[in-house]
PDB file of C-alpha atoms in Angstrom:
ATOM      1  CA  MET R 888      67.322  60.708  99.333  1.00  0.00           C
ATOM      2  CA  LYS R 889      65.131  58.293 101.221  1.00  0.00           C
ATOM      3  CA  LEU R 890      62.104  59.563 103.066  1.00  0.00           C
ATOM      4  CA  SER R 891      61.304  57.940 106.385  1.00  0.00           C
ATOM      5  CA  GLU R 892      58.077  57.932 108.273  1.00  0.00           C
ATOM      6  CA  ASP R 893      59.732  59.388 111.425  1.00  0.00           C
ATOM      7  CA  THR R 894      60.685  62.643 109.655  1.00  0.00           C
ATOM      8  CA  GLU R 895      58.556  65.621 110.750  1.00  0.00           C
ATOM      9  CA  TYR R 896      57.629  68.283 108.243  1.00  0.00           C
ATOM     10  CA  PRO R 897      56.037  71.704 108.839  1.00  0.00           C
ATOM     11  CA  VAL R 898      52.332  71.937 108.263  1.00  0.00           C
ATOM     12  CA  GLY R 899      51.428  73.368 104.870  1.00  0.00           C
ATOM     13  CA  GLU R 900      54.899  72.754 103.438  1.00  0.00           C
ATOM     14  CA  SER R 901      56.269  70.032 101.233  1.00  0.00           C
ATOM     15  CA  ILE R 902      59.641  68.699 100.219  1.00  0.00           C
ATOM     16  CA  VAL R 903      60.489  68.715  96.543  1.00  0.00           C
ATOM     17  CA  CYS R 904      63.319  66.638  95.180  1.00  0.00           C
ATOM     18  CA  GLY R 905      65.240  67.743  92.158  1.00  0.00           C
ATOM     19  CA  PRO R 906      66.574  65.561  89.374  1.00  0.00           C
ATOM     20  CA  SER R 907      69.711  64.761  91.383  1.00  0.00           C
ATOM     21  CA  GLY R 908      67.729  63.894  94.480  1.00  0.00           C
ATOM     22  CA  ALA R 909      68.735  67.041  96.418  1.00  0.00           C
ATOM     23  CA  GLU R 910      66.234  68.769  98.639  1.00  0.00           C
ATOM     24  CA  THR R 911      64.880  72.149  97.589  1.00  0.00           C
ATOM     25  CA  PRO R 912      63.089  74.703  99.773  1.00  0.00           C
ATOM     26  CA  ALA R 913      59.364  74.620  99.942  1.00  0.00           C
ATOM     27  CA  PRO R 914      57.486  76.854  97.488  1.00  0.00           C
ATOM     28  CA  SER R 915      56.101  79.032 100.284  1.00  0.00           C
ATOM     29  CA  LYS R 916      59.586  79.788 101.636  1.00  0.00           C
ATOM     30  CA  VAL R 917      60.859  80.549  98.125  1.00  0.00           C
ATOM     31  CA  SER R 918      58.033  82.999  97.462  1.00  0.00           C
ATOM     32  CA  ARG R 919      58.582  84.768 100.791  1.00  0.00           C
ATOM     33  CA  PHE R 920      62.311  84.981 100.164  1.00  0.00           C
ATOM     34  CA  GLY R 921      61.758  86.350  96.638  1.00  0.00           C
ATOM     35  CA  ALA R 922      59.344  89.030  97.846  1.00  0.00           C
ATOM     36  CA  LEU R 923      61.758  90.121 100.578  1.00  0.00           C
ATOM     37  CA  ALA R 924      64.676  90.245  98.156  1.00  0.00           C
ATOM     38  CA  GLY R 925      62.594  92.231  95.668  1.00  0.00           C
ATOM     39  CA  LYS R 926      61.703  94.840  98.295  1.00  0.00           C
ATOM     40  CA  LYS R 927      65.324  95.171  99.373  1.00  0.00           C
ATOM     41  CA  LEU R 928      66.383  95.529  95.743  1.00  0.00           C
ATOM     42  CA  GLN R 929      63.788  98.247  95.119  1.00  0.00           C
ATOM     43  CA  LEU R 930      64.895 100.188  98.193  1.00  0.00           C
ATOM     44  CA  GLU R 931      68.512  99.910  97.110  1.00  0.00           C
ATOM     45  CA  LEU R 932      67.688 101.085  93.598  1.00  0.00           C
ATOM     46  CA  ARG R 933      65.731 104.051  94.928  1.00  0.00           C
ATOM     47  CA  ARG R 934      68.583 105.004  97.238  1.00  0.00           C
ATOM     48  CA  VAL R 935      71.121 104.787  94.412  1.00  0.00           C
ATOM     49  CA  GLU R 936      68.836 106.711  92.070  1.00  0.00           C
ATOM     50  CA  SER R 937      68.286 109.528  94.572  1.00  0.00           C
ATOM     51  CA  ARG R 938      72.028 109.768  95.192  1.00  0.00           C
ATOM     52  CA  GLU R 939      72.772 109.859  91.469  1.00  0.00           C
ATOM     53  CA  TRP R 940      70.167 112.535  90.782  1.00  0.00           C
ATOM     54  CA  HIS R 941      71.565 114.578  93.653  1.00  0.00           C
ATOM     55  CA  ARG R 942      75.000 114.415  92.040  1.00  0.00           C
ATOM     56  CA  ILE R 943      73.555 115.354  88.656  1.00  0.00           C
ATOM     57  CA  ARG R 944      71.696 118.324  90.155  1.00  0.00           C
ATOM     58  CA  THR R 945      74.867 119.396  91.943  1.00  0.00           C
ATOM     59  CA  LEU R 946      76.865 119.273  88.725  1.00  0.00           C
ATOM     60  CA  ARG R 947      74.150 121.181  86.906  1.00  0.00           C
ATOM     61  CA  ASP R 948      74.037 123.968  89.486  1.00  0.00           C
ATOM     62  CA  GLY R 949      77.817 124.260  89.437  1.00  0.00           C
ATOM     63  CA  ARG R 950      78.291 123.429  93.104  1.00  0.00           C
ATOM     64  CA  SER R 951      80.938 121.028  94.274  1.00  0.00           C
ATOM     65  CA  SER R 952      79.833 117.743  95.767  1.00  0.00           C
ATOM     66  CA  SER R 953      79.725 117.385  99.538  1.00  0.00           C
ATOM     67  CA  PRO R 954      82.855 115.898 101.211  1.00  0.00           C
ATOM     68  CA  ALA R 955      80.753 113.329 103.046  1.00  0.00           C
ATOM     69  CA  GLU R 956      79.801 111.788  99.745  1.00  0.00           C
ATOM     70  CA  ALA R 957      82.147 108.906  99.062  1.00  0.00           C
ATOM     71  CA  PRO R 958      83.586 108.459  95.578  1.00  0.00           C
ATOM     72  CA  GLN R 959      81.854 105.828  93.527  1.00  0.00           C
ATOM     73  CA  THR R 960      83.558 103.191  91.502  1.00  0.00           C
ATOM     74  CA  GLY R 961      82.578 100.332  89.282  1.00  0.00           C
ATOM     75  CA  SER R 962      78.979 100.051  88.188  1.00  0.00           C
ATOM     76  CA  ASN R 963      77.858 103.085  90.230  1.00  0.00           C
ATOM     77  CA  SER R 964      80.333 105.395  88.475  1.00  0.00           C
ATOM     78  CA  ARG R 965      79.297 104.031  85.107  1.00  0.00           C
ATOM     79  CA  ALA R 966      75.643 104.596  85.991  1.00  0.00           C
ATOM     80  CA  THR R 967      76.448 108.150  87.058  1.00  0.00           C
ATOM     81  CA  SER R 968      78.239 108.952  83.802  1.00  0.00           C
ATOM     82  CA  ALA R 969      75.425 107.380  81.810  1.00  0.00           C
ATOM     83  CA  SER R 970      72.808 109.391  83.707  1.00  0.00           C
ATOM     84  CA  ILE R 971      74.746 112.628  83.204  1.00  0.00           C
ATOM     85  CA  SER R 972      75.125 111.917  79.499  1.00  0.00           C
ATOM     86  CA  ILE R 973      71.401 111.200  79.223  1.00  0.00           C
ATOM     87  CA  VAL R 974      70.548 114.460  80.964  1.00  0.00           C
ATOM     88  CA  LYS R 975      72.921 116.391  78.736  1.00  0.00           C
ATOM     89  CA  MET R 976      71.535 114.762  75.617  1.00  0.00           C
ATOM     90  CA  GLY R 977      67.889 115.163  76.631  1.00  0.00           C
ATOM     91  CA  ARG R 978      68.040 118.693  78.019  1.00  0.00           C
ATOM     92  CA  GLN R 979      70.520 121.443  77.320  1.00  0.00           C
ATOM     93  CA  ILE R 980      71.450 123.190  80.577  1.00  0.00           C
ATOM     94  CA  ARG R 981      74.067 125.599  79.232  1.00  0.00           C
ATOM     95  CA  PRO R 982      71.588 128.216  77.922  1.00  0.00           C
ATOM     96  CA  ALA R 983      69.893 128.292  81.343  1.00  0.00           C
ATOM     97  CA  ARG R 984      73.175 129.402  82.942  1.00  0.00           C
ATOM     98  CA  ILE R 985      73.813 132.323  80.631  1.00  0.00           C
ATOM     99  CA  TYR R 986      73.316 134.842  83.452  1.00  0.00           C
ATOM    100  CA  GLN R 987      75.961 133.170  85.643  1.00  0.00           C
ATOM    101  CA  THR R 988      78.352 132.915  82.700  1.00  0.00           C
ATOM    102  CA  VAL R 989      78.025 136.583  81.775  1.00  0.00           C
ATOM    103  CA  SER R 990      78.366 137.581  85.450  1.00  0.00           C
ATOM    104  CA  GLN R 991      81.673 135.744  85.671  1.00  0.00           C
ATOM    105  CA  GLU R 992      82.822 137.384  82.456  1.00  0.00           C
ATOM    106  CA  LEU R 993      81.961 140.849  83.779  1.00  0.00           C
ATOM    107  CA  ASN R 994      83.668 140.240  87.125  1.00  0.00           C
ATOM    108  CA  SER R 995      86.851 138.691  85.730  1.00  0.00           C
ATOM    109  CA  LYS R 996      88.439 141.052  83.217  1.00  0.00           C
ATOM    110  CA  ILE R 997      90.976 139.295  81.042  1.00  0.00           C
ATOM    111  CA  LEU R 998      92.158 142.537  79.449  1.00  0.00           C
ATOM    112  CA  PRO R 999      92.115 145.363  82.038  1.00  0.00           C
ATOM    113  CA  THR R1000      92.322 148.084  79.391  1.00  0.00           C
ATOM    114  CA  TYR R1001      89.448 146.631  77.378  1.00  0.00           C
ATOM    115  CA  PRO R1002      86.058 147.790  78.752  1.00  0.00           C
ATOM    116  CA  VAL R1003      83.390 145.120  79.118  1.00  0.00           C
ATOM    117  CA  TYR R1004      79.872 146.506  78.764  1.00  0.00           C
ATOM    118  CA  GLU R1005      76.843 144.993  80.400  1.00  0.00           C
ATOM    119  CA  PRO R1006      74.367 143.542  77.859  1.00  0.00           C
ATOM    120  CA  PRO R1007      70.937 145.211  77.689  1.00  0.00           C
ATOM    121  CA  TRP R1008      69.190 141.995  78.742  1.00  0.00           C
ATOM    122  CA  PHE R1009      71.412 141.389  81.795  1.00  0.00           C
ATOM    123  CA  GLN R1010      69.184 143.054  84.406  1.00  0.00           C
ATOM    124  CA  VAL R1011      66.059 141.564  82.837  1.00  0.00           C
ATOM    125  CA  MET R1012      67.580 138.083  83.047  1.00  0.00           C
ATOM    126  CA  ARG R1013      68.362 138.698  86.706  1.00  0.00           C
ATOM    127  CA  ASP R1014      64.800 139.787  87.513  1.00  0.00           C
ATOM    128  CA  ILE R1015      63.084 137.200  85.305  1.00  0.00           C
ATOM    129  CA  PRO R1016      65.246 134.057  85.147  1.00  0.00           C
ATOM    130  CA  PRO R1017      64.463 131.411  82.515  1.00  0.00           C
ATOM    131  CA  SER R1018      62.142 128.589  83.432  1.00  0.00           C
ATOM    132  CA  GLU R1019      63.694 125.269  84.447  1.00  0.00           C
ATOM    133  CA  ILE R1020      60.625 123.103  84.033  1.00  0.00           C
ATOM    134  CA  ILE R1021      60.350 120.772  81.080  1.00  0.00           C
ATOM    135  CA  THR R1022      56.614 121.238  80.585  1.00  0.00           C
ATOM    136  CA  ARG R1023      55.443 124.013  78.313  1.00  0.00           C
ATOM    137  CA  PRO R1024      53.151 126.409  80.190  1.00  0.00           C
ATOM    138  CA  ALA R1025      50.141 127.896  78.471  1.00  0.00           C
ATOM    139  CA  ILE R1026      50.374 131.629  77.829  1.00  0.00           C
ATOM    140  CA  VAL R1027      47.743 133.851  79.410  1.00  0.00           C
ATOM    141  CA  ASN R1028      45.972 135.584  76.554  1.00  0.00           C
ATOM    142  CA  THR R1029      45.263 139.234  77.344  1.00  0.00           C
ATOM    143  CA  GLN R1030      44.129 140.158  73.850  1.00  0.00           C
ATOM    144  CA  ASN R1031      40.622 139.985  72.473  1.00  0.00           C
ATOM    145  CA  SER R1032      39.790 136.472  71.326  1.00  0.00           C
ATOM    146  CA  ASN R1033      36.906 135.051  69.368  1.00  0.00           C
ATOM    147  CA  ARG R1034      34.444 133.665  71.892  1.00  0.00           C
ATOM    148  CA  LYS R1035      32.593 131.661  69.237  1.00  0.00           C
ATOM    149  CA  ASN R1036      35.503 129.242  68.927  1.00  0.00           C
ATOM    150  CA  ARG R1037      34.897 126.573  71.540  1.00  0.00           C
ATOM    151  CA  LYS R1038      38.182 124.828  70.851  1.00  0.00           C
ATOM    152  CA  PRO R1039      41.154 126.891  72.067  1.00  0.00           C
ATOM    153  CA  GLN R1040      43.712 127.598  69.383  1.00  0.00           C
ATOM    154  CA  GLY R1041      47.271 128.808  69.672  1.00  0.00           C
ATOM    155  CA  ILE R1042      47.475 128.531  73.456  1.00  0.00           C
ATOM    156  CA  TYR R1043      51.255 128.038  73.247  1.00  0.00           C
ATOM    157  CA  LYS R1044      51.803 130.656  70.551  1.00  0.00           C
ATOM    158  CA  PRO R1045      53.328 133.936  71.773  1.00  0.00           C
ATOM    159  CA  GLN R1046      51.074 136.939  71.491  1.00  0.00           C
ATOM    160  CA  GLN R1047      51.746 139.509  68.832  1.00  0.00           C
ATOM    161  CA  ILE R1048      53.595 142.569  70.109  1.00  0.00           C
ATOM    162  CA  VAL R1049      51.838 145.683  68.831  1.00  0.00           C
ATOM    163  CA  HIS R1050      53.035 149.257  69.344  1.00  0.00           C
ATOM    164  CA  GLU R1051      51.209 152.478  68.644  1.00  0.00           C
ATOM    165  CA  GLU R1052      53.866 153.623  66.205  1.00  0.00           C
ATOM    166  CA  ASP R1053      53.325 150.612  63.940  1.00  0.00           C
ATOM    167  CA  SER R1054      50.087 151.879  62.420  1.00  0.00           C
ATOM    168  CA  LEU R1055      51.491 155.419  62.041  1.00  0.00           C
ATOM    169  CA  ARG R1056      54.607 154.095  60.364  1.00  0.00           C
ATOM    170  CA  LYS R1057      52.551 151.913  58.036  1.00  0.00           C
ATOM    171  CA  THR R1058      50.408 154.872  56.984  1.00  0.00           C
ATOM    172  CA  PHE R1059      53.384 157.121  56.248  1.00  0.00           C
ATOM    173  CA  PHE R1060      55.342 154.622  54.163  1.00  0.00           C
ATOM    174  CA  ARG R1061      52.200 153.635  52.298  1.00  0.00           C
ATOM    175  CA  ASP R1062      51.803 157.272  51.224  1.00  0.00           C
ATOM    176  CA  HIS R1063      55.551 157.762  50.613  1.00  0.00           C
ATOM    177  CA  PRO R1064      56.970 154.453  49.307  1.00  0.00           C
ATOM    178  CA  TRP R1065      60.086 156.077  47.826  1.00  0.00           C
ATOM    179  CA  GLU R1066      61.259 157.054  51.294  1.00  0.00           C
ATOM    180  CA  LEU R1067      62.184 153.407  51.797  1.00  0.00           C
ATOM    181  CA  ALA R1068      64.617 153.679  48.866  1.00  0.00           C
ATOM    182  CA  ARG R1069      66.716 156.304  50.644  1.00  0.00           C
ATOM    183  CA  PRO R1070      69.805 154.883  52.393  1.00  0.00           C
ATOM    184  CA  ARG R1071      69.706 155.126  56.171  1.00  0.00           C
ATOM    185  CA  MET R1072      72.288 154.853  58.928  1.00  0.00           C
ATOM    186  CA  ILE R1073      70.822 152.706  61.708  1.00  0.00           C
ATOM    187  CA  LEU R1074      74.005 152.421  63.781  1.00  0.00           C
ATOM    188  CA  GLU R1075      73.761 153.940  67.264  1.00  0.00           C
ATOM    189  CA  THR R1076      76.476 154.718  69.780  1.00  0.00           C
ATOM    190  CA  ASP R1077      74.907 153.645  73.070  1.00  0.00           C
ATOM    191  CA  GLY R1078      71.294 152.859  72.145  1.00  0.00           C
ATOM    192  CA  LYS R1079      69.961 155.995  73.885  1.00  0.00           C
ATOM    193  CA  ASP R1080      69.708 158.340  70.924  1.00  0.00           C
ATOM    194  CA  TYR R1081      65.959 158.589  71.382  1.00  0.00           C
ATOM    195  CA  GLN R1082      66.490 160.232  74.782  1.00  0.00           C
ATOM    196  CA  ARG R1083      68.327 163.141  73.167  1.00  0.00           C
ATOM    197  CA  CYS R1084      65.441 164.016  70.841  1.00  0.00           C
ATOM    198  CA  ASP R1085      62.940 166.737  71.699  1.00  0.00           C
ATOM    199  CA  TRP R1086      59.994 166.320  69.348  1.00  0.00           C
ATOM    200  CA  SER R1087      58.325 169.458  70.649  1.00  0.00           C
ATOM    201  CA  LYS R1088      60.741 171.510  68.526  1.00  0.00           C
ATOM    202  CA  GLY R1089      59.685 169.949  65.238  1.00  0.00           C
ATOM    203  CA  VAL R1090      60.654 167.202  62.844  1.00  0.00           C
ATOM    204  CA  ARG R1091      64.295 168.292  62.553  1.00  0.00           C
ATOM    205  CA  GLN R1092      66.450 166.983  65.414  1.00  0.00           C
ATOM    206  CA  TYR R1093      70.087 167.524  66.290  1.00  0.00           C
ATOM    207  CA  ARG R1094      72.419 164.926  64.749  1.00  0.00           C
ATOM    208  CA  THR R1095      69.455 162.941  63.451  1.00  0.00           C
ATOM    209  CA  PRO R1096      68.920 162.452  59.710  1.00  0.00           C
ATOM    210  CA  LEU R1097      65.554 163.429  58.298  1.00  0.00           C
ATOM    211  CA  THR R1098      63.581 160.233  57.674  1.00  0.00           C
ATOM    212  CA  GLY R1099      60.046 158.944  57.903  1.00  0.00           C
ATOM    213  CA  GLU R1100      60.658 157.938  61.510  1.00  0.00           C
ATOM    214  CA  CYS R1101      60.931 161.634  62.399  1.00  0.00           C
ATOM    215  CA  VAL R1102      57.422 162.179  61.055  1.00  0.00           C
ATOM    216  CA  VAL R1103      56.096 159.233  63.063  1.00  0.00           C
ATOM    217  CA  GLN R1104      57.635 160.414  66.335  1.00  0.00           C
ATOM    218  CA  ARG R1105      56.516 164.009  65.749  1.00  0.00           C
ATOM    219  CA  GLN R1106      52.964 162.852  65.037  1.00  0.00           C
ATOM    220  CA  LEU R1107      52.963 160.687  68.159  1.00  0.00           C
ATOM    221  CA  TRP R1108      54.137 163.619  70.287  1.00  0.00           C
ATOM    222  CA  LEU R1109      51.382 165.860  68.924  1.00  0.00           C
ATOM    223  CA  MET R1110      48.768 163.206  69.639  1.00  0.00           C
ATOM    224  CA  HIS R1111      49.898 162.685  73.241  1.00  0.00           C
ATOM    225  CA  ASN R1112      50.820 166.231  74.281  1.00  0.00           C
ATOM    226  CA  LYS R1113      48.621 168.473  72.119  1.00  0.00           C
ATOM    227  CA  ASN R1114      45.656 166.062  72.053  1.00  0.00           C
ATOM    228  CA  TYR R1115      45.402 166.444  68.281  1.00  0.00           C
ATOM    229  CA  PRO R1116      43.467 163.875  66.276  1.00  0.00           C
ATOM    230  CA  ARG R1117      45.486 161.401  64.304  1.00  0.00           C
ATOM    231  CA  ALA R1118      44.733 162.959  60.909  1.00  0.00           C
ATOM    232  CA  LYS R1119      45.519 166.510  62.049  1.00  0.00           C
ATOM    233  CA  ALA R1120      48.782 165.491  63.725  1.00  0.00           C
ATOM    234  CA  TYR R1121      49.756 163.577  60.583  1.00  0.00           C
ATOM    235  CA  ASP R1122      49.101 166.622  58.374  1.00  0.00           C
ATOM    236  CA  ILE R1123      51.169 168.924  60.610  1.00  0.00           C
ATOM    237  CA  ALA R1124      54.140 166.552  60.761  1.00  0.00           C
ATOM    238  CA  ARG R1125      53.887 165.811  57.043  1.00  0.00           C
ATOM    239  CA  LYS R1126      53.943 169.503  56.052  1.00  0.00           C
ATOM    240  CA  GLU R1127      57.004 170.112  58.223  1.00  0.00           C
ATOM    241  CA  PHE R1128      58.662 167.128  56.570  1.00  0.00           C
ATOM    242  CA  TYR R1129      57.868 168.432  53.064  1.00  0.00           C
ATOM    243  CA  ALA R1130      59.338 171.860  53.858  1.00  0.00           C
ATOM    244  CA  LEU R1131      62.578 170.364  55.172  1.00  0.00           C
ATOM    245  CA  ARG R1132      62.876 168.012  52.197  1.00  0.00           C
ATOM    246  CA  GLN R1133      62.445 170.965  49.854  1.00  0.00           C
ATOM    247  CA  GLU R1134      65.186 172.854  51.676  1.00  0.00           C
ATOM    248  CA  GLU R1135      67.537 169.888  51.315  1.00  0.00           C
ATOM    249  CA  GLU R1136      66.865 169.613  47.579  1.00  0.00           C
ATOM    250  CA  ILE R1137      67.460 173.351  47.088  1.00  0.00           C
ATOM    251  CA  GLU R1138      70.723 173.193  49.052  1.00  0.00           C
ATOM    252  CA  LYS R1139      71.961 170.285  46.939  1.00  0.00           C
ATOM    253  CA  ARG R1140      71.040 172.021  43.693  1.00  0.00           C
ATOM    254  CA  VAL R1141      72.724 175.294  44.693  1.00  0.00           C
ATOM    255  CA  ALA R1142      75.846 173.452  45.844  1.00  0.00           C
ATOM    256  CA  ARG R1143      75.994 171.587  42.525  1.00  0.00           C
ATOM    257  CA  GLU R1144      75.640 174.798  40.513  1.00  0.00           C
ATOM    258  CA  GLU R1145      78.343 176.546  42.538  1.00  0.00           C
ATOM    259  CA  ALA R1146      80.690 173.600  42.099  1.00  0.00           C
ATOM    260  CA  ARG R1147      80.133 173.560  38.337  1.00  0.00           C
ATOM    261  CA  HIS R1148      80.743 177.295  38.204  1.00  0.00           C
ATOM    262  CA  VAL R1149      84.251 176.824  39.593  1.00  0.00           C
ATOM    263  CA  GLY R1150      85.028 173.941  37.220  1.00  0.00           C
ATOM    264  CA  ALA R1151      83.771 170.804  38.952  1.00  0.00           C
ATOM    265  CA  TYR R1152      82.449 167.956  36.828  1.00  0.00           C
ATOM    266  CA  PHE R1153      79.674 165.644  37.892  1.00  0.00           C
ATOM    267  CA  GLY R1154      78.775 162.403  36.242  1.00  0.00           C
ATOM    268  CA  LYS R1155      75.310 161.188  35.477  1.00  0.00           C
ATOM    269  CA  ASN R1156      72.775 161.247  38.241  1.00  0.00           C
ATOM    270  CA  ARG R1157      70.516 158.356  39.130  1.00  0.00           C
ATOM    271  CA  LEU R1158      67.735 159.402  36.784  1.00  0.00           C
ATOM    272  CA  GLN R1159      70.088 159.639  33.812  1.00  0.00           C
ATOM    273  CA  ILE R1160      71.637 156.254  34.573  1.00  0.00           C
ATOM    274  CA  ALA R1161      68.193 154.679  34.865  1.00  0.00           C
ATOM    275  CA  GLN R1162      67.131 156.320  31.586  1.00  0.00           C
ATOM    276  CA  ASP R1163      70.174 154.918  29.772  1.00  0.00           C
ATOM    277  CA  LEU R1164      69.484 151.422  31.070  1.00  0.00           C
ATOM    278  CA  GLU R1165      65.870 151.695  30.009  1.00  0.00           C
ATOM    279  CA  ASP R1166      66.869 152.858  26.505  1.00  0.00           C
ATOM    280  CA  LYS R1167      69.285 149.946  26.198  1.00  0.00           C
ATOM    281  CA  GLU R1168      66.632 147.417  27.135  1.00  0.00           C
ATOM    282  CA  PHE R1169      64.195 149.076  24.738  1.00  0.00           C
ATOM    283  CA  GLU R1170      66.635 148.673  21.845  1.00  0.00           C
ATOM    284  CA  VAL R1171      67.070 144.992  22.703  1.00  0.00           C
ATOM    285  CA  TRP R1172      63.318 144.508  22.781  1.00  0.00           C
ATOM    286  CA  LYS R1173      62.880 146.390  19.493  1.00  0.00           C
ATOM    287  CA  GLY R1174      65.322 144.038  17.728  1.00  0.00           C
ATOM    288  CA  TRP R1175      63.527 140.995  19.104  1.00  0.00           C
ATOM    289  CA  ALA R1176      60.124 142.418  18.100  1.00  0.00           C
ATOM    290  CA  SER R1177      61.263 143.144  14.520  1.00  0.00           C
ATOM    291  CA  ASN R1178      62.609 139.605  14.097  1.00  0.00           C
ATOM    292  CA  ARG R1179      59.405 138.189  15.489  1.00  0.00           C
ATOM    293  CA  ALA R1180      57.301 140.275  13.086  1.00  0.00           C
ATOM    294  CA  VAL R1181      59.357 139.063  10.113  1.00  0.00           C
ATOM    295  CA  MET R1182      58.915 135.424  11.176  1.00  0.00           C
ATOM    296  CA  ILE R1183      55.140 135.845  11.517  1.00  0.00           C
ATOM    297  CA  GLU R1184      54.903 137.505   8.087  1.00  0.00           C
ATOM    298  CA  GLN R1185      56.914 134.729   6.449  1.00  0.00           C
ATOM    299  CA  ALA R1186      54.715 132.060   8.009  1.00  0.00           C
ATOM    300  CA  ARG R1187      51.582 133.862   6.796  1.00  0.00           C
ATOM    301  CA  THR R1188      52.932 134.199   3.224  1.00  0.00           C
ATOM    302  CA  ALA R1189      53.927 130.545   3.125  1.00  0.00           C
ATOM    303  CA  SER R1190      50.457 129.467   4.230  1.00  0.00           C
ATOM    304  CA  TYR R1191      48.834 131.490   1.397  1.00  0.00           C
ATOM    305  CA  ALA R1192      51.200 130.021  -1.239  1.00  0.00           C
ATOM    306  CA  ASN R1193      50.648 126.419  -0.141  1.00  0.00           C
ATOM    307  CA  PHE R1194      46.877 126.801  -0.036  1.00  0.00           C
ATOM    308  CA  GLY R1195      46.530 127.106  -3.879  1.00  0.00           C
ATOM    309  CA  GLU R1196      49.015 124.325  -4.593  1.00  0.00           C
ATOM    310  CA  GLU R1197      47.196 121.929  -2.298  1.00  0.00           C
ATOM    311  CA  ALA R1198      43.870 122.660  -4.062  1.00  0.00           C
ATOM    312  CA  THR R1199      45.414 122.067  -7.547  1.00  0.00           C
ATOM    313  CA  ASP R1200      46.916 118.776  -6.424  1.00  0.00           C
ATOM    314  CA  GLU R1201      43.558 117.587  -5.110  1.00  0.00           C
ATOM    315  CA  VAL R1202      41.812 118.417  -8.447  1.00  0.00           C
ATOM    316  CA  ALA R1203      44.494 116.586 -10.446  1.00  0.00           C
ATOM    317  CA  VAL R1204      44.233 113.504  -8.257  1.00  0.00           C
ATOM    318  CA  GLY R1205      40.430 113.481  -8.668  1.00  0.00           C
ATOM    319  CA  ALA R1206      40.672 113.742 -12.499  1.00  0.00           C
ATOM    320  CA  GLU R1207      43.147 110.859 -12.688  1.00  0.00           C
ATOM    321  CA  ALA R1208      40.849 108.716 -10.582  1.00  0.00           C
ATOM    322  CA  GLU R1209      37.867 109.413 -12.876  1.00  0.00           C
ATOM    323  CA  ALA R1210      39.912 108.632 -16.003  1.00  0.00           C
ATOM    324  CA  ALA R1211      41.058 105.339 -14.558  1.00  0.00           C
ATOM    325  CA  ALA R1212      37.484 104.409 -13.708  1.00  0.00           C
TER     326      ALA R1212
END
């Protein structure tokens, strides 16, 4: 391209020729055009991002998308699927909807004759729904903490749940460790067996086996209702427990004697079986100990016999050396 003197150019702008001689826009126009295009692109990206996150939130909440929202195709649909997959991979949303899932299961009975019971945590989940924030909130510590520690420790650690019965239960089973060896039936019908117990009548309760838990609950009732000290309430409940245990042992012994009187035969009890096992292990150990004693005695005898022979050999070697010299 040929430049003539009659050509007028804007002030502050210049014409740049490329390798092929074609005119290119001035640098100032290019920069303004690039800035404008960048702003438009950012606005478009923000609009698309807000629309995609709205769709993701709608899918997460289980609501159908609005009819005014047009279906997306091409790159937008691929971006939507990618965003949904990222959200599903980064954050699991199914556990947060457990209340809605169980509600649907309770409302829609697949088998009419099969009763569907409400879980114990259902009402609690309704009153206190799970948190939907990603950040981990600090737990308010209501327990006594060490004020000398300037650096907070365990702010995200759940507090220890402590009940009054824990210390009573620990004391009883520390004094009666063999009570833990007794088999117990912990299966309950509806989880409300504790409401049918009246601990004012004593340790023995209707349709409740006699265990260490009966002593703990009886002691707790005496402490709260009779205002007894802990030691006195423990002694009262413990004596009642001993008397009932003695009655059970007497009933079992009398029943066994009556059954043997009419010709029944009972095998070995637990003590006899344990005694036989102990005797068997003792015989095994006695055989091993006798063999070990014989081996030690043989080693000691061999060391005494070799001691004299070694001394004689040394004297003979010394005499031969002197004779040779």
